Amino acid sequence: MVVPEGVRRRLIEDGRRFLGLDPVPADRTIAALHSNEADVPGLDAREMAQFKRIRLMGATGSVLMAITALGVAAQPVLGNPVSGLRVLGVFARWQTSSLALSMLGNALVVLSWLLLGRFCVGGLGGTPTHRISRSQLDRTLLLWIVPLSLTPPMYSTDVYSYLAQSQIAAKGLNPYVVGPATGLGVDNILTRNVPNIWRETPAPYGPFFVWIGRGIAHIVGNNVIAGVLCHRTLALVGIALVVWALPRLSRRCGVAPVSALWLGAANPLVLFHLVAGVHNEALMLGLMLGGLEFCLRAIEDDPDGDGVFGRKSWALLIFGAMVITLSSQVKFPAIIALGFVGMALARQWGRRQIRPLVWSALVMGVVAGVVMLAVAEFSGLGFGWTGTLYQAGAVRSWMSLPTLVGIITGFGGVLLGLGDHTTALLSITRPIAEAIAAVLAVRMLLSTWAGRLHPVGALGVALAAIVLLFPVVQPWYLLWAIVPLAAWATEPAFRVPAVVFSAVVSVVEMPRGADYAAFQIIESAIAGLLVVAVFMFITRRQLPWRRRPGVSVASHRTAPYGVTS
């Protein structure tokens, strides 16, 4: 078959434009999500008073959640220290009341976060007249995190799987082969705390995380409370790394650090699922963003701009690449960040030239290979983790687009009398979605190489595609994309969906992810809504529930943060 020359040329041009190799109007690409943010003055006296009330309101909600967590959180089945106590145990006996108070605390934190956005991003449709300082946001974040860091696990029981898998490794067994029931026994205190669906499941996490968990297991043994506190400390270390790296990355992208921290670190999904929920995404994101900052510091801060690195630049680059690789040994998708570092490096060495691209890929590949081999060797865990990456695929998550399509189509088949073919449909939709995600990720890589997208933004978009098209999506998985994109994407097209999703999902999730009776949920929700409505009415003049136009200081000239590509 002979393809006409004009058609062939058009196909080539469209293909190059799709891959980001040829120019495309900025307003028709992902780049339209970004614009430089301007510096603005600090809060005036009236706004400062409102800010202090917002900070106190969020702290009150956080404390309320921490107290009621003694009754409605994911308490251990065995080893619960408050079980049977007269005072502290009352929250477990008064479940409906505790659930209502927990929902109220949850709503107060979410509303406080939304109100705080007035002084960080200026609402969803504009820029703030005045903005809080970095120190003010840091102190607010710390005040909200501390109570949640002292609670039993909330919204998830995954930490009990961490403890059981770590104990399996501490016993000298392979956690990538045996699950808690087989490795520890069904009567073991750690196994009893693991949900039934995961008791026979080997560890799906990377060897670096399991290695750290094994060290924790050697220290605390079967002590559930001490183990949870150790893993929460690990999560807080990850959050600290995010708070360190995110403002630095945002300045590289021309975004106000306070804006990035508000959406990426003070986000209720971070507070509820990474801090209170003790998920290892905190460590993964912290290491990934920290390593990315070190790498970009070596690449973008080249004093001569000629791509000739000195000893310090090479040390920063290699160290950053090592840290990113370690993040992938917590959860493997973080490895994609190395690809964007490699593309930024190739562009610095020679724009659109193949040889620098090959050398860059070689450098990143060698560093990643050496780190993975070192972790596999020194941990003694080998590469068994590569065979358990898809263990969570047994769960059907409605937030996963291919899974949702498969479930809806399968249900339609049942209604039409064709039978339930959901499993067969999922075997088709999931591979197709994974292929689309791979294409989009390559598109973002090439856009970075061509200089059309900053590596931070391109990484966030690629992770968003991977998460949304992943076979299984949990609410906190979206943080893989929201956190890096918070440092780059500033337009309402990104911020509005991200804020709405974060707020809605944070409110509707139950404190321990377990099933409550319908009447308990309805009664608790009604009680919480009534209290929130009364509170909003009482504070309608004290808190900025409605946006009011203001005027910046006349003598203040706005200037953009940093420079973006």
Coordinates of C-alpha atoms in Angstrom, one line a residue:
M1 CA 0.0 0.0 0.0
V2 CA 1.4 3.3 -1.1
V3 CA 0.8 6.3 1.3
P4 CA 0.5 9.6 -0.5
E5 CA 3.4 12.0 0.3
G6 CA 1.1 14.6 1.7
V7 CA -0.6 12.2 4.0
R8 CA 2.7 10.7 5.2
R9 CA 4.1 14.2 5.9
R10 CA 1.0 15.1 7.8
L11 CA 1.2 12.0 9.9
I12 CA 4.8 12.7 10.7
E13 CA 4.1 16.3 11.7
D14 CA 1.1 15.3 13.9
G15 CA 3.2 12.5 15.5
R16 CA 6.1 14.9 16.3
R17 CA 3.7 17.5 17.6
F18 CA 1.9 14.9 19.8
L19 CA 5.3 13.8 21.2
G20 CA 6.2 17.3 22.0
L21 CA 9.1 17.5 19.5
D22 CA 7.6 20.4 17.5
P23 CA 6.2 23.7 18.7
V24 CA 2.6 23.8 19.8
P25 CA 0.7 27.0 21.0
A26 CA 1.2 27.1 24.8
D27 CA -2.5 27.6 25.4
R28 CA -3.2 24.2 23.7
T29 CA -0.8 22.2 25.9
I30 CA -0.3 21.2 29.5
A31 CA 1.9 24.3 29.8
A32 CA -1.4 26.3 30.1
L33 CA -1.7 25.0 33.6
H34 CA 1.2 27.1 34.7
S35 CA 1.9 30.8 35.2
N36 CA 4.3 32.7 37.3
E37 CA 2.9 33.9 40.6
A38 CA 3.7 37.4 41.9
D39 CA 5.0 38.4 45.3
V40 CA 2.4 40.3 47.4
P41 CA 2.5 42.0 50.8
G42 CA 1.8 40.3 54.1
L43 CA -1.5 40.3 56.0
D44 CA -3.0 43.5 57.4
A45 CA -4.3 43.7 61.0
R46 CA -7.8 42.5 60.1
E47 CA -6.6 39.6 58.1
M48 CA -4.1 38.7 60.8
A49 CA -6.9 38.4 63.3
Q50 CA -8.8 36.2 60.9
F51 CA -5.7 34.1 60.2
K52 CA -5.3 33.4 64.0
R53 CA -8.9 32.3 64.3
I54 CA -8.5 30.0 61.3
R55 CA -5.3 28.5 62.8
L56 CA -7.1 27.9 66.1
M57 CA -10.2 26.4 64.3
G58 CA -8.0 23.9 62.5
A59 CA -6.1 23.0 65.7
T60 CA -9.5 22.5 67.5
G61 CA -10.6 20.1 64.8
S62 CA -7.3 18.2 64.9
V63 CA -7.5 17.8 68.7
L64 CA -11.2 16.7 68.4
M65 CA -10.2 14.0 65.9
A66 CA -7.3 12.9 68.0
I67 CA -9.5 12.4 71.1
T68 CA -12.4 10.6 69.4
A69 CA -9.9 8.4 67.5
L70 CA -9.7 6.4 70.8
G71 CA -13.1 5.1 69.9
V72 CA -13.5 5.3 66.1
A73 CA -10.0 4.9 64.7
A74 CA -8.4 1.6 63.5
Q75 CA -7.6 0.3 67.0
P76 CA -5.6 -2.9 67.1
V77 CA -7.7 -6.0 67.6
L78 CA -5.2 -7.2 70.1
G79 CA -2.9 -5.0 72.2
N80 CA -5.3 -2.1 72.4
P81 CA -4.1 -0.1 75.5
V82 CA -7.4 1.7 76.1
S83 CA -9.7 -1.3 75.8
G84 CA -11.8 -1.7 79.0
L85 CA -10.6 1.6 80.6
R86 CA -13.3 3.5 82.4
V87 CA -12.6 7.0 80.9
L88 CA -10.6 6.6 77.8
G89 CA -12.6 3.5 76.8
V90 CA -15.9 5.4 76.7
F91 CA -15.2 6.6 73.2
A92 CA -15.4 3.0 71.9
R93 CA -18.6 2.4 73.8
W94 CA -20.3 5.5 72.5
Q95 CA -19.5 4.9 68.9
T96 CA -22.2 7.1 67.2
S97 CA -21.3 10.1 69.4
S98 CA -17.6 9.6 68.8
L99 CA -18.2 9.3 65.1
A100 CA -20.2 12.5 65.1
L101 CA -17.5 14.4 67.0
S102 CA -14.8 12.9 64.7
M103 CA -16.7 14.0 61.6
L104 CA -17.1 17.5 63.2
G105 CA -13.3 17.7 63.8
N106 CA -12.7 16.5 60.3
A107 CA -15.0 19.2 58.9
L108 CA -13.3 21.9 61.0
V109 CA -9.9 20.9 59.7
V110 CA -11.1 20.9 56.0
L111 CA -12.9 24.2 56.4
S112 CA -9.9 25.8 58.1
W113 CA -7.7 24.6 55.2
L114 CA -10.1 26.1 52.6
L115 CA -10.2 29.4 54.5
L116 CA -6.4 29.4 54.8
G117 CA -6.3 29.2 51.1
R118 CA -7.7 32.8 51.0
F119 CA -4.3 33.9 52.3
C120 CA -2.2 31.5 50.2
V121 CA -3.7 31.2 46.7
G122 CA -6.4 33.9 47.0
G123 CA -9.3 31.6 46.3
L124 CA -9.8 29.4 43.3
G125 CA -10.2 32.1 40.7
G126 CA -7.5 34.7 41.4
T127 CA -4.5 35.8 43.3
P128 CA -4.4 36.9 47.0
T129 CA -4.3 40.6 47.8
H130 CA -2.1 39.7 50.8
R131 CA -0.3 36.4 51.6
I132 CA 0.8 34.8 54.8
S133 CA 4.5 34.3 55.4
R134 CA 6.3 31.0 55.2
S135 CA 6.9 30.9 58.9
Q136 CA 3.2 31.5 59.6
L137 CA 2.2 28.6 57.4
D138 CA 4.9 26.3 58.9
R139 CA 3.7 27.0 62.5
T140 CA 0.1 26.4 61.4
L141 CA 1.0 23.1 59.7
L142 CA 2.9 22.0 62.8
L143 CA 0.0 22.9 65.1
W144 CA -2.4 20.8 63.0
I145 CA -0.1 17.9 62.6
V146 CA 0.9 17.3 66.2
P147 CA -2.4 16.1 67.5
L148 CA -2.9 13.7 64.5
S149 CA 0.6 12.3 65.0
L150 CA -0.4 11.0 68.5
T151 CA -3.6 9.2 67.5
P152 CA -4.2 5.5 66.7
P153 CA -4.1 4.8 63.0
M154 CA -7.1 6.4 61.2
Y155 CA -8.7 5.8 57.8
S156 CA -6.6 2.8 57.2
T157 CA -5.2 -0.4 58.7
D158 CA -2.2 -0.6 56.3
V159 CA 0.3 0.0 59.1
Y160 CA -0.6 -3.3 60.7
S161 CA 0.4 -5.0 57.4
Y162 CA 3.7 -3.1 57.6
L163 CA 4.3 -4.4 61.1
A164 CA 3.5 -8.0 60.1
Q165 CA 5.6 -8.0 57.0
S166 CA 8.5 -6.4 58.9
Q167 CA 8.3 -9.1 61.5
I168 CA 8.4 -11.8 58.8
A169 CA 11.6 -10.3 57.5
A170 CA 13.0 -10.0 61.1
K171 CA 12.4 -13.8 61.5
G172 CA 14.6 -14.5 58.5
L173 CA 11.7 -15.4 56.2
N174 CA 11.1 -13.8 52.8
P175 CA 8.2 -11.3 53.0
Y176 CA 7.9 -11.4 49.2
V177 CA 7.0 -15.1 49.3
V178 CA 4.9 -15.6 52.5
G179 CA 2.1 -13.5 54.0
P180 CA 1.4 -12.8 57.6
A181 CA -0.8 -15.8 58.2
T182 CA 1.9 -18.2 56.8
G183 CA 4.9 -16.4 58.2
L184 CA 3.7 -15.6 61.7
G185 CA 0.8 -17.8 62.2
V186 CA -2.9 -16.9 62.4
D187 CA -2.8 -16.5 66.2
N188 CA 0.1 -14.0 66.2
I189 CA -0.9 -10.6 67.6
L190 CA 0.4 -8.9 64.4
T191 CA -1.4 -11.2 62.1
R192 CA -4.7 -10.7 64.0
N193 CA -4.5 -7.0 63.3
V194 CA -4.1 -7.4 59.6
P195 CA -7.4 -7.3 57.6
N196 CA -8.4 -10.8 56.3
I197 CA -8.0 -9.8 52.7
W198 CA -4.2 -9.2 53.2
R199 CA -3.3 -12.0 55.6
E200 CA -2.1 -14.3 52.9
T201 CA -0.6 -11.5 50.8
P202 CA 3.2 -11.1 50.5
A203 CA 4.6 -7.6 50.9
P204 CA 4.1 -5.3 47.8
Y205 CA 6.5 -2.7 49.0
G206 CA 10.1 -2.0 48.0
P207 CA 13.1 -3.6 49.9
F208 CA 14.3 -0.2 51.3
F209 CA 11.0 0.2 53.2
V210 CA 10.9 -3.4 54.3
W211 CA 14.5 -3.2 55.4
I212 CA 13.7 -0.2 57.6
G213 CA 10.6 -2.0 58.9
R214 CA 12.8 -5.0 59.8
G215 CA 15.0 -2.8 61.9
I216 CA 11.9 -1.5 63.7
A217 CA 10.7 -5.0 64.3
H218 CA 14.0 -5.9 65.9
I219 CA 13.6 -3.0 68.2
V220 CA 9.9 -3.2 69.2
G221 CA 9.2 -6.9 68.6
N222 CA 5.4 -7.6 68.7
N223 CA 4.6 -4.4 70.6
V224 CA 1.9 -2.9 68.3
I225 CA 1.8 0.5 69.9
A226 CA 5.6 1.1 69.7
G227 CA 5.6 -0.2 66.1
V228 CA 2.9 2.2 65.0
L229 CA 4.7 5.1 66.6
C230 CA 7.9 4.1 64.9
H231 CA 6.2 3.9 61.5
R232 CA 4.4 7.2 62.1
T233 CA 7.8 8.8 62.9
L234 CA 9.0 7.5 59.6
A235 CA 6.0 9.1 57.9
L236 CA 6.7 12.4 59.7
V237 CA 10.3 12.3 58.4
G238 CA 8.8 12.0 54.9
I239 CA 6.5 15.0 55.5
A240 CA 9.4 17.0 56.8
L241 CA 11.3 16.3 53.5
V242 CA 8.2 17.4 51.5
V243 CA 8.1 20.6 53.5
W244 CA 11.8 21.2 52.9
A245 CA 11.8 20.4 49.1
L246 CA 8.4 21.7 47.9
P247 CA 9.2 25.5 48.5
R248 CA 12.5 25.1 46.8
L249 CA 11.0 23.4 43.8
S250 CA 8.2 25.9 43.6
R251 CA 10.7 28.8 43.4
R252 CA 12.3 27.1 40.4
C253 CA 8.9 27.1 38.8
G254 CA 8.0 30.7 39.6
V255 CA 5.4 29.7 42.1
A256 CA 5.0 31.2 45.6
P257 CA 6.3 28.7 48.2
V258 CA 3.3 29.3 50.5
S259 CA 0.9 28.4 47.6
A260 CA 2.8 25.1 47.0
L261 CA 2.9 24.2 50.7
W262 CA -0.8 25.0 51.2
L263 CA -1.9 22.6 48.5
G264 CA 0.9 20.1 48.7
A265 CA 1.7 19.8 52.5
A266 CA -1.2 21.3 54.4
N267 CA -3.7 19.3 52.2
P268 CA -6.2 17.4 54.4
L269 CA -5.3 14.2 52.4
V270 CA -1.8 14.6 53.7
L271 CA -2.9 15.2 57.3
F272 CA -5.5 12.5 57.4
H273 CA -3.9 9.7 55.3
L274 CA -0.2 10.2 55.5
V275 CA 0.1 11.5 59.1
A276 CA -3.0 10.0 60.8
G277 CA -3.2 7.0 58.3
V278 CA 0.6 6.3 58.6
H279 CA 1.0 5.5 54.9
N280 CA 4.4 5.0 53.4
E281 CA 3.6 7.4 50.6
A282 CA 4.9 10.1 52.9
L283 CA 8.4 8.7 52.8
M284 CA 8.2 8.0 49.1
L285 CA 7.2 11.5 48.3
G286 CA 9.7 13.1 50.6
L287 CA 12.6 11.2 49.2
M288 CA 11.4 11.7 45.6
L289 CA 11.0 15.5 45.9
G290 CA 14.2 15.8 48.0
G291 CA 16.2 13.9 45.5
L292 CA 14.6 15.9 42.6
E293 CA 15.7 19.2 44.3
F294 CA 19.3 18.1 44.7
C295 CA 19.4 17.0 41.0
L296 CA 17.9 20.2 39.7
R297 CA 20.2 22.2 41.9
A298 CA 23.1 20.6 40.1
I299 CA 21.6 21.0 36.6
E300 CA 19.8 24.4 36.7
D301 CA 22.2 26.2 39.0
D302 CA 25.2 25.6 36.7
P303 CA 27.0 28.9 37.0
D304 CA 28.3 28.9 33.4
G305 CA 25.3 27.3 31.8
D306 CA 27.6 25.3 29.5
G307 CA 26.8 21.8 31.0
V308 CA 30.3 21.3 32.3
F309 CA 29.8 20.1 35.9
G310 CA 32.3 20.6 38.6
R311 CA 32.9 18.2 41.5
K312 CA 30.1 19.8 43.6
S313 CA 27.6 19.6 40.8
W314 CA 28.4 16.0 40.1
A315 CA 28.1 15.1 43.8
L316 CA 24.7 16.8 44.1
L317 CA 23.5 15.1 40.9
I318 CA 24.6 11.6 42.0
F319 CA 23.3 12.1 45.5
G320 CA 19.9 13.3 44.3
A321 CA 19.6 10.4 41.9
M322 CA 20.5 8.0 44.7
V323 CA 17.8 9.5 46.9
I324 CA 15.2 9.2 44.1
T325 CA 16.2 5.6 43.6
L326 CA 15.7 5.0 47.3
S327 CA 12.2 6.5 47.0
S328 CA 11.4 3.9 44.3
Q329 CA 12.5 1.2 46.8
V330 CA 9.6 2.3 49.0
K331 CA 7.1 2.4 46.1
F332 CA 8.4 1.7 42.6
P333 CA 6.4 4.4 40.6
A334 CA 8.7 7.1 42.1
I335 CA 11.5 5.8 39.7
I336 CA 9.9 7.8 36.9
A337 CA 11.4 11.0 38.5
L338 CA 14.8 9.8 37.4
G339 CA 13.6 9.9 33.8
F340 CA 12.7 13.6 34.1
V341 CA 16.1 14.3 35.8
G342 CA 17.7 12.6 32.9
M343 CA 15.8 14.6 30.3
A344 CA 16.7 17.9 32.1
L345 CA 20.3 16.8 32.2
A346 CA 20.4 15.9 28.5
R347 CA 18.9 19.2 27.6
Q348 CA 21.6 21.0 29.7
W349 CA 24.4 19.0 27.9
G350 CA 23.0 19.6 24.4
R351 CA 19.6 20.6 23.3
R352 CA 17.8 18.0 21.1
Q353 CA 21.0 16.0 20.5
I354 CA 20.9 12.2 20.8
R355 CA 24.4 11.7 22.2
P356 CA 23.8 13.8 25.4
L357 CA 20.5 11.9 25.8
V358 CA 22.2 8.6 25.7
W359 CA 24.9 9.7 28.2
S360 CA 22.3 11.1 30.5
A361 CA 20.3 7.8 30.4
L362 CA 23.5 5.9 31.0
V363 CA 24.3 8.0 34.1
M364 CA 20.8 7.7 35.6
G365 CA 20.7 4.0 34.8
V366 CA 24.1 3.3 36.4
V367 CA 23.2 5.2 39.6
A368 CA 19.8 3.5 39.8
G369 CA 21.3 0.0 39.1
V370 CA 24.0 0.4 41.7
V371 CA 21.6 1.7 44.4
M372 CA 19.1 -1.1 43.7
L373 CA 21.8 -3.8 43.8
A374 CA 23.2 -2.3 47.1
V375 CA 19.8 -2.3 48.7
A376 CA 19.1 -5.8 47.5
E377 CA 22.5 -7.1 48.8
F378 CA 22.8 -5.3 52.1
S379 CA 19.1 -5.9 53.1
G380 CA 19.3 -9.5 52.0
L381 CA 15.8 -9.1 50.4
G382 CA 17.0 -9.5 46.8
F383 CA 14.6 -8.6 44.0
G384 CA 11.6 -10.6 45.1
W385 CA 9.6 -7.3 45.3
T386 CA 9.4 -7.2 41.5
G387 CA 7.0 -10.1 41.6
T388 CA 4.6 -8.6 44.1
L389 CA 4.1 -5.1 42.6
Y390 CA 0.5 -5.9 41.5
Q391 CA -0.7 -7.6 44.7
A392 CA -3.2 -4.8 45.2
G393 CA -4.8 -5.5 41.8
A394 CA -7.3 -7.8 43.5
V395 CA -9.1 -4.7 44.8
R396 CA -11.7 -3.0 42.6
S397 CA -11.4 0.7 43.1
W398 CA -14.0 3.0 41.7
M399 CA -11.4 5.8 41.5
S400 CA -9.4 3.9 38.9
L401 CA -10.7 4.9 35.5
P402 CA -10.1 1.5 33.7
T403 CA -11.6 -0.4 36.7
L404 CA -14.6 1.9 36.8
V405 CA -15.2 1.4 33.0
G406 CA -14.9 -2.3 33.4
I407 CA -17.3 -2.5 36.4
I408 CA -19.9 -0.2 34.7
T409 CA -19.7 -2.2 31.5
G410 CA -19.9 -5.5 33.3
F411 CA -23.0 -4.3 35.3
G412 CA -24.5 -3.2 32.0
G413 CA -24.0 -6.7 30.7
V414 CA -25.9 -8.1 33.7
L415 CA -28.8 -5.7 33.2
L416 CA -29.0 -6.8 29.5
G417 CA -29.0 -10.5 30.5
L418 CA -25.6 -11.2 29.0
G419 CA -24.0 -12.3 32.2
D420 CA -21.4 -10.9 34.5
H421 CA -18.2 -10.5 32.4
T422 CA -16.6 -7.8 34.7
T423 CA -13.4 -9.8 35.2
A424 CA -12.9 -10.4 31.5
L425 CA -13.5 -6.7 30.8
L426 CA -11.0 -5.6 33.4
S427 CA -8.4 -7.8 31.7
I428 CA -9.0 -5.7 28.6
T429 CA -9.5 -2.2 30.1
R430 CA -6.6 -2.3 32.5
P431 CA -3.8 -3.1 29.9
I432 CA -5.2 -0.5 27.5
A433 CA -5.1 2.1 30.3
E434 CA -1.6 1.1 31.2
A435 CA -0.5 1.5 27.6
I436 CA -2.1 5.0 27.5
A437 CA -0.4 6.0 30.7
A438 CA 3.0 4.9 29.3
V439 CA 2.4 7.0 26.1
L440 CA 1.5 10.0 28.2
A441 CA 4.5 9.6 30.4
V442 CA 6.8 9.4 27.3
R443 CA 5.1 12.5 26.0
M444 CA 6.0 14.4 29.2
L445 CA 9.5 13.1 29.1
L446 CA 10.0 14.4 25.5
S447 CA 8.4 17.7 26.4
T448 CA 11.0 18.1 29.2
W449 CA 13.8 17.2 26.8
A450 CA 12.4 19.8 24.3
G451 CA 12.2 22.4 27.0
R452 CA 8.5 22.9 26.7
L453 CA 7.7 21.8 30.3
H454 CA 9.6 22.2 33.5
P455 CA 10.7 18.8 34.9
V456 CA 8.6 19.3 38.0
G457 CA 5.4 20.0 36.1
A458 CA 6.0 17.2 33.6
L459 CA 6.7 14.8 36.4
G460 CA 3.4 15.7 38.1
V461 CA 1.4 15.3 34.9
A462 CA 3.0 11.9 34.2
L463 CA 2.3 10.7 37.7
A464 CA -1.3 12.0 37.4
A465 CA -1.7 9.9 34.3
I466 CA -0.2 6.8 35.9
V467 CA -2.4 7.2 39.0
L468 CA -5.7 7.8 37.2
L469 CA -5.1 4.9 34.8
F470 CA -3.7 2.6 37.5
P471 CA -5.7 -0.6 38.1
V472 CA -6.1 0.3 41.8
V473 CA -6.4 3.9 43.1
Q474 CA -6.8 4.8 46.8
P475 CA -7.6 8.4 47.8
W476 CA -4.0 9.1 49.0
Y477 CA -2.5 7.9 45.7
L478 CA -3.6 11.2 44.1
L479 CA -1.0 12.9 46.3
W480 CA 1.6 11.3 44.0
A481 CA 0.5 13.9 41.5
I482 CA -1.0 16.7 43.6
V483 CA 2.1 17.3 45.7
P484 CA 4.6 17.8 42.8
L485 CA 2.0 19.7 40.7
A486 CA 1.5 22.0 43.7
A487 CA 4.9 23.4 43.0
W488 CA 4.2 24.1 39.3
A489 CA 0.5 24.2 38.2
T490 CA -1.2 27.4 39.3
E491 CA -4.2 27.8 37.0
P492 CA -7.8 27.1 38.2
A493 CA -8.0 24.2 35.7
F494 CA -5.7 22.3 38.0
R495 CA -6.3 23.9 41.4
V496 CA -10.1 23.8 41.4
P497 CA -10.3 20.0 40.8
A498 CA -7.4 19.3 43.1
V499 CA -8.9 21.3 46.0
V500 CA -12.5 20.0 45.4
F501 CA -11.3 16.4 45.3
S502 CA -9.1 16.8 48.4
A503 CA -11.9 18.4 50.4
V504 CA -14.7 16.1 49.3
V505 CA -12.7 12.8 49.7
S506 CA -11.3 14.0 53.1
V507 CA -14.9 14.6 54.4
V508 CA -16.6 11.5 53.1
E509 CA -14.0 9.0 54.3
M510 CA -14.8 7.1 57.5
P511 CA -12.2 7.4 60.3
R512 CA -11.0 3.8 60.1
G513 CA -12.2 2.8 56.6
A514 CA -14.6 0.2 58.3
D515 CA -18.3 -0.3 57.8
Y516 CA -20.6 1.5 60.1
A517 CA -24.4 1.0 60.4
A518 CA -26.3 3.3 58.0
F519 CA -28.1 5.0 60.9
Q520 CA -24.8 5.7 62.7
I521 CA -23.4 7.5 59.6
I522 CA -26.6 9.4 58.9
E523 CA -27.1 10.5 62.5
S524 CA -23.4 11.6 62.8
A525 CA -23.4 13.4 59.5
I526 CA -26.6 15.3 60.4
A527 CA -25.3 16.3 63.8
G528 CA -22.0 17.4 62.3
L529 CA -23.7 19.5 59.5
L530 CA -26.0 21.2 62.0
V531 CA -23.1 22.2 64.3
V532 CA -21.0 23.4 61.3
A533 CA -24.0 25.5 60.0
V534 CA -24.5 27.1 63.4
F535 CA -20.7 27.7 63.7
M536 CA -20.6 29.4 60.2
F537 CA -23.5 31.6 61.1
I538 CA -22.0 32.7 64.4
T539 CA -18.6 33.4 62.8
R540 CA -19.8 35.0 59.6
R541 CA -18.2 38.3 60.6
Q542 CA -15.1 36.9 62.2
L543 CA -13.9 34.5 59.5
P544 CA -13.6 35.1 55.7
W545 CA -16.3 32.8 54.5
R546 CA -16.9 35.2 51.6
R547 CA -14.2 36.7 49.6
R548 CA -13.9 40.4 49.9
P549 CA -12.0 42.6 47.3
G550 CA -9.0 44.5 48.6
V551 CA -6.3 46.8 47.5
S552 CA -2.6 46.0 47.7
V553 CA -0.1 48.4 49.2
A554 CA 0.2 51.2 46.6
S555 CA 3.9 51.4 46.8
H556 CA 4.4 47.6 46.5
R557 CA 5.5 46.4 43.1
T558 CA 4.7 42.8 42.4
A559 CA 7.6 40.6 41.1
P560 CA 7.4 37.0 40.0
Y561 CA 8.9 34.2 42.0
G562 CA 11.9 32.6 40.2
V563 CA 11.9 31.7 36.5
T564 CA 10.1 29.0 34.7
S565 CA 10.9 27.3 31.4

